[in-house]
Every structure is written in C-alpha cells, then in structure tokens.
Amino acid sequence: MANGKAFSHELSKLFSEMWNRDVNRLVPGKDYSLDLQGKAGTAQQGDSAVQDNAARHLFHNVNEERLKSIKTFATFISLLDNYETSTGIAEVVTPEEIVENNCFLDAILATEVMKLAHEYLLKKKLAKPNLADFKGQLYDIWFQLYARKGGDRPDSCGFEHVFVGETRRGKQILGLHNWVQFYLQEKRNQIDYKGYIAQKKKTKPHKDDQVLSIQFSWKGSVKPIGSTFIGVSPEFEFALYTIIFLLSEEKVTRQTVKIEKYELQIVVYCHGHHIGTAYPVLLGTNSED
C-alpha cells in the first residue's frame, strides 16, 4: 500500500471513475449552494470558544426534495439519529436500527459506485464474491460496535465516528466528516460554522469546491479543522474508505490520490477489523481526525 506523497495512479483512476459514475452526487450551484464567508482563526482541540468568522450557515440552501428522493441518501439519513454521540456510553442497537442499517447497505450495493468497488476488491481478493457475504463484510467493518478508547463498553463504530460524529468528555469532537450530517445539524442550529481553512497555495476555496476543510463548534466543543467531501453520495464515501481500509496493512494509512481536480490524502485509521476514522485531506492543508 503506497503511503506518503506518491500518487497511486491505479487508485486515482478507480476513484475518478467512481466519481464520474456517482449519479447521486449533488451538483453545486444547482442542488445546493455554500456561503463560505471568512477564514477560520486559530484554535486548539478542546477549546470551547473561538473567534467566529462566519455569522451565517455554511449551507445557504440544499434541495431536500432531491435528497429525500434518492434512496441511498434517504436510507442514510434514517441512520443519523441511531447513536449516542458521547463516547464511554454503551450503544444500544435496536432491531429497528439493524433493519435500517441493512436497508442502507442494500441501497448502496445497488449503485454503480459500489459495484465498481466490489469488482476492484474481488480482483485484489479482498472481498467475498457473493453479494450477501460482501454486505456482511461491510456491516462488520462499519457497523460492528467496539470500545473506542480506554473503555470496555462497546460505545462506537466506524459509521458513527465518520458520518455522525462523537464527543469525548464534552471537550472534544471526534469524526463528523459528512456533509449531510453537517447540513442537518446546522439546520437545527446544533452546529456553528466558524469559517474555512485555506490551502497554503490558495487564498480561499471556491464555493463550488467539493472537498473542504472547515472549523466548527458542536455540542459545546470546537473542531479546529474538519475535512469533508461536499455533495457526494454516501455510497461514494463508503466505497472509497472501504477500499483504502481493506488494502491497508497499517493502523494508519495516508493514501495520496487525485480525484477529478482534487489532490487528496485519504486518511484511514483501522480499529482492529473495523474502521476507526476516515476522511479526505486536501494536499496543502493541515489535518485532524
């Protein structure tokens, strides 16, 4: 598995093809629009208050009708309220939630993006050929509960960390790298967007950029830097991170790829046989998990 700055041409080609086939991805300026406002100030993990350089929401508008009409988004959104965000508190998974998890996996497995991912992983002998077995593999990687840090209670899973977000002792935001969750939390005034993080070579991101580094506060804590794709479908992120995870033989993998016009490092932490965290970093910005 290539680490560091060397671009993986094989993965760049695969991920770019997945990007091009991501028919459920929302179009900036048409399906949603961003209001980037000011550049974020300096902050440390654990700060409870920082300078706010964005008085308004990051998402100026999102076409929710389109979101709800796409099965992968609709089934994804139904999972976002299934978790206790505070680490150290054991998760309780109800039979209804198991059904919701399976509905979501069924929906994404029917997409071209996940079919491409499955074909690639089969070639690498990293996935099971039978779709039901592959689904079981995905369930284990993303939804199987584990104890996150220094605890013995199963309080976390890859899906919760990456897509929903967690807090530690009310002082730290963990994960939350998904734009739909960010938008929905912002709409409820649960998240406060503080400003964008600029790349070293670029003074300001473009409002149509589909990978951003941002600063925000949530549940009483500040995330100094959080990286996220914007507008992409859940299946795209699921496929991307699953591929890196299954290819990886390290606890932490930083895979450098080019997807469309974006030069990225895809960061994936393994937690045993499960995903610990996963997120994109635009080359030329700092990163945090």
mmCIF file of N, CA and C in Angstrom, residues 116-176:
data_model
loop_
_atom_site.group_PDB
_atom_site.id
_atom_site.type_symbol
_atom_site.label_atom_id
_atom_site.label_comp_id
_atom_site.label_asym_id
_atom_site.label_seq_id
_atom_site.Cartn_x
_atom_site.Cartn_y
_atom_site.Cartn_z
ATOM 1 N N LEU A 116 -18.466 -0.967 -8.749
ATOM 2 C CA LEU A 116 -17.064 -0.751 -9.138
ATOM 3 C C LEU A 116 -16.123 -1.127 -7.996
ATOM 4 N N ALA A 117 -16.485 -0.701 -6.790
ATOM 5 C CA ALA A 117 -15.656 -1.005 -5.614
ATOM 6 C C ALA A 117 -15.579 -2.509 -5.386
ATOM 7 N N HIS A 118 -16.708 -3.192 -5.502
ATOM 8 C CA HIS A 118 -16.759 -4.642 -5.284
ATOM 9 C C HIS A 118 -15.895 -5.365 -6.319
ATOM 10 N N GLU A 119 -16.032 -4.957 -7.589
ATOM 11 C CA GLU A 119 -15.232 -5.578 -8.662
ATOM 12 C C GLU A 119 -13.735 -5.415 -8.396
ATOM 13 N N TYR A 120 -13.349 -4.224 -7.983
ATOM 14 C CA TYR A 120 -11.928 -3.954 -7.711
ATOM 15 C C TYR A 120 -11.425 -4.821 -6.549
ATOM 16 N N LEU A 121 -12.207 -4.878 -5.488
ATOM 17 C CA LEU A 121 -11.804 -5.657 -4.308
ATOM 18 C C LEU A 121 -11.771 -7.149 -4.604
ATOM 19 N N LEU A 122 -12.653 -7.601 -5.494
ATOM 20 C CA LEU A 122 -12.620 -9.015 -5.918
ATOM 21 C C LEU A 122 -11.310 -9.327 -6.636
ATOM 22 N N LYS A 123 -10.889 -8.409 -7.503
ATOM 23 C CA LYS A 123 -9.616 -8.601 -8.234
ATOM 24 C C LYS A 123 -8.452 -8.690 -7.269
ATOM 25 N N LYS A 124 -8.545 -7.945 -6.181
ATOM 26 C CA LYS A 124 -7.477 -7.927 -5.175
ATOM 27 C C LYS A 124 -7.637 -9.052 -4.141
ATOM 28 N N LYS A 125 -8.701 -9.862 -4.326
ATOM 29 C CA LYS A 125 -9.011 -10.962 -3.393
ATOM 30 C C LYS A 125 -9.226 -10.448 -1.951
ATOM 31 N N LEU A 126 -9.869 -9.300 -1.868
ATOM 32 C CA LEU A 126 -10.130 -8.694 -0.560
ATOM 33 C C LEU A 126 -11.608 -8.670 -0.200
ATOM 34 N N ALA A 127 -12.444 -9.100 -1.155
ATOM 35 C CA ALA A 127 -13.891 -9.108 -0.906
ATOM 36 C C ALA A 127 -14.448 -10.470 -1.261
ATOM 37 N N LYS A 128 -15.600 -10.778 -0.676
ATOM 38 C CA LYS A 128 -16.270 -12.035 -0.988
ATOM 39 C C LYS A 128 -17.127 -11.841 -2.238
ATOM 40 N N PRO A 129 -17.111 -12.817 -3.162
ATOM 41 C CA PRO A 129 -17.838 -12.642 -4.430
ATOM 42 C C PRO A 129 -19.351 -12.556 -4.257
ATOM 43 N N ASN A 130 -19.878 -13.357 -3.332
ATOM 44 C CA ASN A 130 -21.318 -13.347 -3.097
ATOM 45 C C ASN A 130 -21.728 -12.011 -2.477
ATOM 46 N N LEU A 131 -22.746 -11.366 -3.053
ATOM 47 C CA LEU A 131 -23.147 -10.033 -2.597
ATOM 48 C C LEU A 131 -23.601 -10.022 -1.136
ATOM 49 N N ALA A 132 -24.297 -11.074 -0.725
ATOM 50 C CA ALA A 132 -24.753 -11.154 0.674
ATOM 51 C C ALA A 132 -23.547 -11.249 1.619
ATOM 52 N N ASP A 133 -22.512 -11.989 1.195
ATOM 53 C CA ASP A 133 -21.303 -12.109 2.020
ATOM 54 C C ASP A 133 -20.545 -10.779 2.064
ATOM 55 N N PHE A 134 -20.502 -10.095 0.912
ATOM 56 C CA PHE A 134 -19.838 -8.792 0.854
ATOM 57 C C PHE A 134 -20.569 -7.790 1.750
ATOM 58 N N LYS A 135 -21.892 -7.858 1.729
ATOM 59 C CA LYS A 135 -22.696 -6.984 2.597
ATOM 60 C C LYS A 135 -22.363 -7.257 4.071
ATOM 61 N N GLY A 136 -22.220 -8.531 4.417
ATOM 62 C CA GLY A 136 -21.842 -8.893 5.791
ATOM 63 C C GLY A 136 -20.476 -8.323 6.170
ATOM 64 N N GLN A 137 -19.575 -8.350 5.198
ATOM 65 C CA GLN A 137 -18.234 -7.789 5.390
ATOM 66 C C GLN A 137 -18.324 -6.280 5.664
ATOM 67 N N LEU A 138 -19.135 -5.589 4.869
ATOM 68 C CA LEU A 138 -19.331 -4.145 5.051
ATOM 69 C C LEU A 138 -19.976 -3.845 6.411
ATOM 70 N N TYR A 139 -20.929 -4.668 6.781
ATOM 71 C CA TYR A 139 -21.615 -4.471 8.069
ATOM 72 C C TYR A 139 -20.601 -4.534 9.209
ATOM 73 N N ASP A 140 -19.731 -5.536 9.130
ATOM 74 C CA ASP A 140 -18.727 -5.728 10.187
ATOM 75 C C ASP A 140 -17.752 -4.554 10.244
ATOM 76 N N ILE A 141 -17.301 -4.102 9.081
ATOM 77 C CA ILE A 141 -16.322 -3.009 9.011
ATOM 78 C C ILE A 141 -16.899 -1.712 9.574
ATOM 79 N N TRP A 142 -18.168 -1.433 9.237
ATOM 80 C CA TRP A 142 -18.750 -0.118 9.530
ATOM 81 C C TRP A 142 -19.679 -0.070 10.731
ATOM 82 N N PHE A 143 -20.429 -1.142 10.981
ATOM 83 C CA PHE A 143 -21.495 -1.076 11.994
ATOM 84 C C PHE A 143 -21.228 -1.900 13.252
ATOM 85 N N GLN A 144 -20.244 -2.783 13.202
ATOM 86 C CA GLN A 144 -19.942 -3.593 14.388
ATOM 87 C C GLN A 144 -19.423 -2.675 15.496
ATOM 88 N N LEU A 145 -20.023 -2.778 16.671
ATOM 89 C CA LEU A 145 -19.634 -1.890 17.772
ATOM 90 C C LEU A 145 -18.312 -2.326 18.405
ATOM 91 N N TYR A 146 -17.578 -1.332 18.929
ATOM 92 C CA TYR A 146 -16.352 -1.602 19.679
ATOM 93 C C TYR A 146 -16.164 -0.501 20.716
ATOM 94 N N ALA A 147 -15.241 -0.716 21.649
ATOM 95 C CA ALA A 147 -14.915 0.311 22.650
ATOM 96 C C ALA A 147 -13.851 1.218 22.059
ATOM 97 N N ARG A 148 -14.111 2.519 22.028
ATOM 98 C CA ARG A 148 -13.214 3.420 21.298
ATOM 99 C C ARG A 148 -11.875 3.626 21.996
ATOM 100 N N LYS A 149 -11.832 4.119 23.211
ATOM 101 C CA LYS A 149 -10.535 4.425 23.813
ATOM 102 C C LYS A 149 -10.569 4.198 25.306
ATOM 103 N N GLY A 150 -9.734 3.267 25.736
ATOM 104 C CA GLY A 150 -9.567 3.038 27.167
ATOM 105 C C GLY A 150 -10.823 2.588 27.887
ATOM 106 N N GLY A 151 -11.845 2.195 27.129
ATOM 107 C CA GLY A 151 -13.076 1.746 27.777
ATOM 108 C C GLY A 151 -13.325 0.283 27.485
ATOM 109 N N ASP A 152 -14.303 -0.280 28.160
ATOM 110 C CA ASP A 152 -14.649 -1.674 27.885
ATOM 111 C C ASP A 152 -16.076 -1.790 27.351
ATOM 112 N N ARG A 153 -16.757 -0.645 27.230
ATOM 113 C CA ARG A 153 -18.130 -0.678 26.710
ATOM 114 C C ARG A 153 -18.104 -0.460 25.204
ATOM 115 N N PRO A 154 -18.892 -1.244 24.458
ATOM 116 C CA PRO A 154 -18.977 -1.002 23.015
ATOM 117 C C PRO A 154 -19.737 0.302 22.750
ATOM 118 N N ASP A 155 -18.977 1.390 22.606
ATOM 119 C CA ASP A 155 -19.585 2.732 22.555
ATOM 120 C C ASP A 155 -19.449 3.402 21.204
ATOM 121 N N SER A 156 -18.899 2.686 20.214
ATOM 122 C CA SER A 156 -18.595 3.354 18.959
ATOM 123 C C SER A 156 -18.609 2.366 17.803
ATOM 124 N N CYS A 157 -18.648 2.901 16.593
ATOM 125 C CA CYS A 157 -18.421 2.102 15.384
ATOM 126 C C CYS A 157 -17.938 3.055 14.295
ATOM 127 N N GLY A 158 -17.426 2.500 13.223
ATOM 128 C CA GLY A 158 -16.886 3.327 12.143
ATOM 129 C C GLY A 158 -17.915 4.284 11.586
ATOM 130 N N PHE A 159 -19.136 3.789 11.370
ATOM 131 C CA PHE A 159 -20.179 4.639 10.794
ATOM 132 C C PHE A 159 -20.469 5.827 11.705
ATOM 133 N N GLU A 160 -20.631 5.548 13.002
ATOM 134 C CA GLU A 160 -20.946 6.632 13.936
ATOM 135 C C GLU A 160 -19.844 7.690 13.915
ATOM 136 N N HIS A 161 -18.597 7.246 13.980
ATOM 137 C CA HIS A 161 -17.487 8.193 14.069
ATOM 138 C C HIS A 161 -17.386 9.065 12.814
ATOM 139 N N VAL A 162 -17.338 8.415 11.646
ATOM 140 C CA VAL A 162 -17.086 9.132 10.392
ATOM 141 C C VAL A 162 -18.281 9.978 9.974
ATOM 142 N N PHE A 163 -19.475 9.385 10.030
ATOM 143 C CA PHE A 163 -20.642 10.035 9.425
ATOM 144 C C PHE A 163 -21.512 10.819 10.413
ATOM 145 N N VAL A 164 -21.564 10.392 11.663
ATOM 146 C CA VAL A 164 -22.441 11.047 12.645
ATOM 147 C C VAL A 164 -21.657 12.020 13.514
ATOM 148 N N GLY A 165 -20.474 11.577 13.970
ATOM 149 C CA GLY A 165 -19.664 12.381 14.885
ATOM 150 C C GLY A 165 -19.851 11.934 16.320
ATOM 151 N N GLU A 166 -18.798 12.125 17.116
ATOM 152 C CA GLU A 166 -18.833 11.744 18.533
ATOM 153 C C GLU A 166 -18.205 12.860 19.361
ATOM 154 N N THR A 167 -18.439 12.805 20.663
ATOM 155 C CA THR A 167 -17.765 13.738 21.577
ATOM 156 C C THR A 167 -17.071 12.936 22.665
ATOM 157 N N ARG A 168 -15.973 13.477 23.160
ATOM 158 C CA ARG A 168 -15.266 12.822 24.267
ATOM 159 C C ARG A 168 -15.240 13.755 25.463
ATOM 160 N N ARG A 169 -15.846 13.326 26.547
ATOM 161 C CA ARG A 169 -15.905 14.070 27.813
ATOM 162 C C ARG A 169 -16.387 15.512 27.629
ATOM 163 N N GLY A 170 -17.198 15.716 26.611
ATOM 164 C CA GLY A 170 -17.759 17.046 26.380
ATOM 165 C C GLY A 170 -16.733 18.089 25.972
ATOM 166 N N LYS A 171 -15.488 17.642 25.693
ATOM 167 C CA LYS A 171 -14.424 18.607 25.401
ATOM 168 C C LYS A 171 -13.808 18.430 24.019
ATOM 169 N N GLN A 172 -14.178 17.382 23.326
ATOM 170 C CA GLN A 172 -13.515 17.084 22.067
ATOM 171 C C GLN A 172 -14.523 16.538 21.066
ATOM 172 N N ILE A 173 -14.443 17.019 19.839
ATOM 173 C CA ILE A 173 -15.275 16.475 18.770
ATOM 174 C C ILE A 173 -14.451 15.447 18.018
ATOM 175 N N LEU A 174 -15.013 14.265 17.843
ATOM 176 C CA LEU A 174 -14.341 13.195 17.101
ATOM 177 C C LEU A 174 -15.122 12.925 15.822
ATOM 178 N N GLY A 175 -14.392 12.812 14.715
ATOM 179 C CA GLY A 175 -15.056 12.446 13.463
ATOM 180 C C GLY A 175 -15.923 13.573 12.927
ATOM 181 N N LEU A 176 -17.121 13.192 12.483
ATOM 182 C CA LEU A 176 -18.104 14.075 11.847
ATOM 183 C C LEU A 176 -17.516 14.653 10.558
#
